[in-house]
Amino acid sequence: MIDFLQQFNPVTQAFIATLFTWGVTAAGAALVFFSKTVNQKFMDSMLGFAAGVMIAASFWSLLSPGIEMAEQLGQIPWLSAAIGFMGGGIFMRVIDKFLPHIHPGLSVDKTEGIKTSWQRSTLLVLAITLHNIPEGLAVGVAFGAVGANLPSASIGGAIALAIGIGIQNFPEGTAVSMPLRREGMSKGKSFFIGQASGVVEPIAGVIGAFFVMKMQNILPYALCFAAGAMIFVVVEELIPESQRTYENIDTVTMATMVGFSVMMILDVALG
């Protein structure tokens, strides 16, 4: 896989990697072809697993390399990390406040963002799209960092991040398509809308890789920005959604730890 990707420039690498993460989102959405429902404990555990992956990716693949890069570029490492990290969280908060969306499992009267008459299906897609913006950006920035030839960036680490993001995208595709199927929408349309939530990842990935290739001095900020955006999604959405059912909390907590461990192993082994 490493040899295959190395024949392309970093922007193309980011595009290929995020096509993979989009594909896993589609695979999760494809569960609607086999069932109308998914066991709630399993779904909660998958969301917890996704949260663990994103937490680990935020540190091992983004924050830690960002701090190292800041030092190599002669910046104040803790300051660059803090500015980038908080910037990512604030960016997601602004989008969350204004973009109309609804979290899976909630009724239309629980819509967040500005008031709108958009359909529930559109609002569900936008909710998961919010997750996918920082994920695609993170993968793109990681490949862009490799292209910038900084010692702390590696193609293996960027691939590990893409694999981790892809794994945790599976339940996100399911979380959109299944509720729509239960509400009577056709299998094909439920699948199409579910996978559509991942379209933004290749777009964000290409943008992230392109900008860090052109402006290397922003690399530490970009990596930490992506980390902050991902942590916002985990704390604001994934963990609360995964722990709505009190009886499942212990199982979900262990799934979160497993997700963290899997991402940590991927990053350390490949990076």
Short mmCIF file of C-alpha atoms in Angstrom, two decimals:
data_model
loop_
_atom_site.label_atom_id
_atom_site.label_comp_id
_atom_site.label_asym_id
_atom_site.label_seq_id
_atom_site.Cartn_x
_atom_site.Cartn_y
_atom_site.Cartn_z
CA MET A 1 0.00 0.00 0.00
CA ILE A 2 2.84 2.39 0.90
CA ASP A 3 4.62 1.71 -2.41
CA PHE A 4 1.38 2.25 -4.33
CA LEU A 5 0.67 5.64 -2.71
CA GLN A 6 4.24 6.91 -2.98
CA GLN A 7 4.00 7.12 -6.77
CA PHE A 8 1.48 9.96 -6.43
CA ASN A 9 1.80 13.54 -5.18
CA PRO A 10 0.47 14.30 -1.66
CA VAL A 11 -2.80 15.85 -2.88
CA THR A 12 -3.60 12.73 -4.93
CA GLN A 13 -2.56 10.54 -2.00
CA ALA A 14 -5.00 12.42 0.23
CA PHE A 15 -7.74 12.04 -2.37
CA ILE A 16 -7.21 8.27 -2.66
CA ALA A 17 -7.10 7.86 1.12
CA THR A 18 -10.30 9.82 1.65
CA LEU A 19 -12.03 7.90 -1.13
CA PHE A 20 -11.32 4.87 1.06
CA THR A 21 -12.82 6.52 4.15
CA TRP A 22 -15.87 7.53 2.11
CA GLY A 23 -16.14 3.93 0.89
CA VAL A 24 -16.28 2.63 4.46
CA THR A 25 -19.07 5.10 5.21
CA ALA A 26 -20.93 3.62 2.24
CA ALA A 27 -20.28 0.10 3.57
CA GLY A 28 -21.89 1.07 6.87
CA ALA A 29 -24.86 2.58 5.07
CA ALA A 30 -25.21 -0.63 3.03
CA LEU A 31 -26.43 -2.51 6.10
CA VAL A 32 -29.92 -1.27 5.18
CA PHE A 33 -29.99 -3.86 2.41
CA PHE A 34 -29.91 -6.64 5.00
CA SER A 35 -31.96 -5.32 7.93
CA LYS A 36 -34.20 -2.48 9.08
CA THR A 37 -32.69 -2.38 12.54
CA VAL A 38 -29.38 -2.81 14.34
CA ASN A 39 -29.08 -4.00 17.93
CA GLN A 40 -28.93 -0.84 20.08
CA LYS A 41 -26.08 -2.09 22.25
CA PHE A 42 -24.07 -2.92 19.13
CA MET A 43 -24.76 0.50 17.62
CA ASP A 44 -23.84 2.29 20.85
CA SER A 45 -20.66 0.24 21.09
CA MET A 46 -19.72 1.09 17.50
CA LEU A 47 -20.18 4.79 18.22
CA GLY A 48 -18.07 4.40 21.37
CA PHE A 49 -15.43 2.60 19.32
CA ALA A 50 -15.48 5.48 16.81
CA ALA A 51 -14.99 7.96 19.66
CA GLY A 52 -11.96 6.03 20.89
CA VAL A 53 -10.42 5.97 17.42
CA MET A 54 -10.90 9.72 17.03
CA ILE A 55 -9.43 10.52 20.46
CA ALA A 56 -6.33 8.42 19.75
CA ALA A 57 -5.97 9.84 16.23
CA SER A 58 -6.22 13.36 17.61
CA PHE A 59 -3.16 12.82 19.80
CA TRP A 60 -0.98 10.22 18.07
CA SER A 61 -1.55 11.33 14.47
CA LEU A 62 -2.20 15.06 14.84
CA LEU A 63 -1.30 16.81 18.09
CA SER A 64 1.97 15.04 18.79
CA PRO A 65 3.38 15.46 15.24
CA GLY A 66 2.07 19.03 15.20
CA ILE A 67 4.02 19.89 18.33
CA GLU A 68 7.17 18.28 16.89
CA MET A 69 6.76 20.19 13.62
CA ALA A 70 6.30 23.49 15.47
CA GLU A 71 9.60 22.93 17.22
CA GLN A 72 11.36 22.01 13.96
CA LEU A 73 10.03 25.19 12.32
CA GLY A 74 11.27 27.37 15.18
CA GLN A 75 7.82 28.11 16.60
CA ILE A 76 6.76 27.98 20.26
CA PRO A 77 5.39 24.41 20.33
CA TRP A 78 2.83 24.77 23.12
CA LEU A 79 1.51 28.04 21.69
CA SER A 80 1.11 26.71 18.14
CA ALA A 81 -0.61 23.59 19.50
CA ALA A 82 -2.99 25.55 21.71
CA ILE A 83 -3.93 28.05 18.99
CA GLY A 84 -4.51 25.34 16.41
CA PHE A 85 -6.40 23.04 18.79
CA MET A 86 -8.74 25.72 20.11
CA GLY A 87 -9.19 27.09 16.60
CA GLY A 88 -10.47 23.71 15.45
CA GLY A 89 -12.93 23.51 18.32
CA ILE A 90 -14.20 27.05 17.76
CA PHE A 91 -14.57 26.41 14.03
CA MET A 92 -16.74 23.34 14.70
CA ARG A 93 -18.76 25.21 17.32
CA VAL A 94 -19.58 27.96 14.82
CA ILE A 95 -20.65 25.43 12.18
CA ASP A 96 -22.64 23.49 14.78
CA LYS A 97 -24.44 26.66 15.85
CA PHE A 98 -25.49 27.84 12.40
CA LEU A 99 -25.72 24.77 10.10
CA PRO A 100 -29.14 23.09 10.44
CA HIS A 101 -28.77 19.41 11.45
CA ILE A 102 -30.29 16.72 13.60
CA HIS A 103 -28.54 13.89 15.43
CA PRO A 104 -29.57 10.28 14.69
CA GLY A 105 -32.42 9.02 16.88
CA LEU A 106 -33.88 12.46 17.59
CA SER A 107 -37.11 13.99 16.31
CA VAL A 108 -37.28 16.99 13.97
CA ASP A 109 -38.17 19.33 16.85
CA LYS A 110 -34.63 18.70 18.18
CA THR A 111 -33.04 20.27 15.10
CA GLU A 112 -29.93 22.35 15.87
CA GLY A 113 -28.64 25.39 14.01
CA ILE A 114 -30.74 28.04 12.31
CA LYS A 115 -34.43 27.26 11.78
CA THR A 116 -35.25 25.57 8.50
CA SER A 117 -37.95 23.59 6.71
CA TRP A 118 -35.46 21.07 5.31
CA GLN A 119 -36.44 17.40 5.39
CA ARG A 120 -35.28 15.11 8.19
CA SER A 121 -33.13 13.10 5.77
CA THR A 122 -31.21 16.23 4.77
CA LEU A 123 -30.72 17.21 8.41
CA LEU A 124 -29.39 13.74 9.26
CA VAL A 125 -26.87 13.88 6.42
CA LEU A 126 -25.68 17.31 7.56
CA ALA A 127 -25.18 16.01 11.11
CA ILE A 128 -22.83 13.24 9.97
CA THR A 129 -21.22 15.60 7.45
CA LEU A 130 -20.20 17.73 10.43
CA HIS A 131 -18.26 14.70 11.72
CA ASN A 132 -16.61 14.12 8.38
CA ILE A 133 -15.24 17.60 7.74
CA PRO A 134 -12.47 17.38 10.38
CA GLU A 135 -11.82 13.72 9.53
CA GLY A 136 -11.20 14.44 5.85
CA LEU A 137 -9.16 17.52 6.75
CA ALA A 138 -7.03 15.48 9.16
CA VAL A 139 -6.17 12.89 6.52
CA GLY A 140 -5.36 15.56 3.95
CA VAL A 141 -3.12 17.50 6.33
CA ALA A 142 -1.31 14.29 7.31
CA PHE A 143 -0.43 13.49 3.68
CA GLY A 144 0.45 17.12 3.06
CA ALA A 145 2.87 16.99 5.98
CA VAL A 146 4.62 14.01 4.39
CA GLY A 147 4.93 15.94 1.16
CA ALA A 148 6.55 18.80 3.06
CA ASN A 149 9.38 16.40 4.00
CA LEU A 150 9.26 17.16 7.71
CA PRO A 151 11.04 14.47 9.81
CA SER A 152 8.10 13.95 12.17
CA ALA A 153 5.72 13.08 9.28
CA SER A 154 5.63 9.63 7.68
CA ILE A 155 3.60 8.01 4.93
CA GLY A 156 2.91 5.10 7.27
CA GLY A 157 1.46 7.42 9.89
CA ALA A 158 -0.77 9.11 7.31
CA ILE A 159 -2.00 5.70 6.10
CA ALA A 160 -2.65 4.61 9.69
CA LEU A 161 -4.76 7.72 10.22
CA ALA A 162 -6.76 7.03 7.05
CA ILE A 163 -7.37 3.43 8.11
CA GLY A 164 -8.46 4.51 11.59
CA ILE A 165 -10.80 7.18 10.24
CA GLY A 166 -12.20 4.67 7.77
CA ILE A 167 -12.93 2.11 10.50
CA GLN A 168 -14.85 4.58 12.61
CA ASN A 169 -16.83 5.81 9.59
CA PHE A 170 -18.66 2.49 9.37
CA PRO A 171 -21.13 3.17 12.21
CA GLU A 172 -21.65 6.74 11.00
CA GLY A 173 -23.01 5.52 7.66
CA THR A 174 -25.26 3.09 9.51
CA ALA A 175 -26.44 5.81 11.89
CA VAL A 176 -27.89 7.75 8.94
CA SER A 177 -29.29 4.98 6.75
CA MET A 178 -30.97 2.81 9.41
CA PRO A 179 -33.31 5.47 10.90
CA LEU A 180 -34.42 6.44 7.40
CA ARG A 181 -35.17 2.81 6.53
CA ARG A 182 -37.16 2.35 9.74
CA GLU A 183 -39.23 5.40 8.80
CA GLY A 184 -40.31 3.70 5.56
CA MET A 185 -37.81 5.07 3.06
CA SER A 186 -36.69 2.59 0.38
CA LYS A 187 -33.46 0.62 0.83
CA GLY A 188 -31.82 2.30 -2.15
CA LYS A 189 -32.65 5.84 -1.06
CA SER A 190 -31.66 5.15 2.55
CA PHE A 191 -28.31 3.83 1.36
CA PHE A 192 -27.76 6.74 -1.02
CA ILE A 193 -28.40 9.33 1.69
CA GLY A 194 -26.26 7.41 4.20
CA GLN A 195 -23.23 7.25 1.95
CA ALA A 196 -23.72 10.86 0.83
CA SER A 197 -22.68 12.00 4.31
CA GLY A 198 -19.13 10.89 3.48
CA VAL A 199 -18.79 12.85 0.23
CA VAL A 200 -17.27 15.79 2.08
CA GLU A 201 -14.21 13.79 3.18
CA PRO A 202 -12.41 13.68 -0.20
CA ILE A 203 -13.19 17.38 -0.64
CA ALA A 204 -11.82 18.32 2.79
CA GLY A 205 -8.85 15.98 2.32
CA VAL A 206 -7.77 17.57 -0.96
CA ILE A 207 -8.18 21.08 0.45
CA GLY A 208 -6.15 20.20 3.56
CA ALA A 209 -3.29 18.62 1.59
CA PHE A 210 -3.20 21.45 -0.97
CA PHE A 211 -2.97 24.25 1.57
CA VAL A 212 -0.29 22.71 3.78
CA MET A 213 1.80 21.94 0.70
CA LYS A 214 1.64 25.60 -0.29
CA MET A 215 2.12 27.05 3.20
CA GLN A 216 4.39 24.83 5.28
CA ASN A 217 4.50 27.25 8.21
CA ILE A 218 0.84 26.56 8.94
CA LEU A 219 1.38 22.78 9.19
CA PRO A 220 1.59 22.63 13.01
CA TYR A 221 -1.52 24.80 13.30
CA ALA A 222 -3.35 22.71 10.67
CA LEU A 223 -2.60 19.40 12.41
CA CYS A 224 -3.67 20.73 15.81
CA PHE A 225 -6.71 22.43 14.22
CA ALA A 226 -7.86 19.05 12.88
CA ALA A 227 -7.28 17.51 16.31
CA GLY A 228 -9.37 20.18 18.02
CA ALA A 229 -12.18 19.76 15.51
CA MET A 230 -12.21 15.99 16.03
CA ILE A 231 -12.22 16.25 19.83
CA PHE A 232 -15.16 18.67 19.59
CA VAL A 233 -17.11 16.08 17.60
CA VAL A 234 -16.24 13.31 20.08
CA VAL A 235 -17.24 15.25 23.20
CA GLU A 236 -20.23 17.09 21.75
CA GLU A 237 -21.76 14.27 19.74
CA LEU A 238 -20.26 10.78 19.69
CA ILE A 239 -19.90 10.12 23.42
CA PRO A 240 -23.34 11.54 24.37
CA GLU A 241 -25.00 9.63 21.52
CA SER A 242 -23.29 6.37 22.47
CA GLN A 243 -24.28 6.63 26.15
CA ARG A 244 -27.98 7.46 25.88
CA THR A 245 -28.95 3.98 27.14
CA TYR A 246 -27.79 3.68 30.74
CA GLU A 247 -27.60 -0.13 30.65
CA ASN A 248 -25.05 0.00 27.81
CA ILE A 249 -22.63 2.50 29.35
CA ASP A 250 -20.07 -0.04 30.63
CA THR A 251 -20.00 -1.86 27.29
CA VAL A 252 -19.70 1.42 25.40
CA THR A 253 -16.85 2.57 27.66
CA MET A 254 -14.89 -0.60 26.95
CA ALA A 255 -15.60 -0.22 23.22
CA THR A 256 -14.20 3.31 23.41
CA MET A 257 -11.02 1.99 25.01
CA VAL A 258 -10.73 -0.71 22.34
CA GLY A 259 -11.11 1.94 19.63
CA PHE A 260 -8.38 4.04 21.24
CA SER A 261 -6.09 1.01 21.46
CA VAL A 262 -6.67 0.01 17.82
CA MET A 263 -5.84 3.51 16.55
CA MET A 264 -2.81 3.77 18.84
CA ILE A 265 -1.50 0.41 17.59
CA LEU A 266 -2.05 1.41 13.95
CA ASP A 267 -0.23 4.70 14.39
CA VAL A 268 2.70 3.31 16.37
CA ALA A 269 3.09 0.23 14.15
CA LEU A 270 2.80 2.03 10.81
CA GLY A 271 4.11 5.45 11.80
#
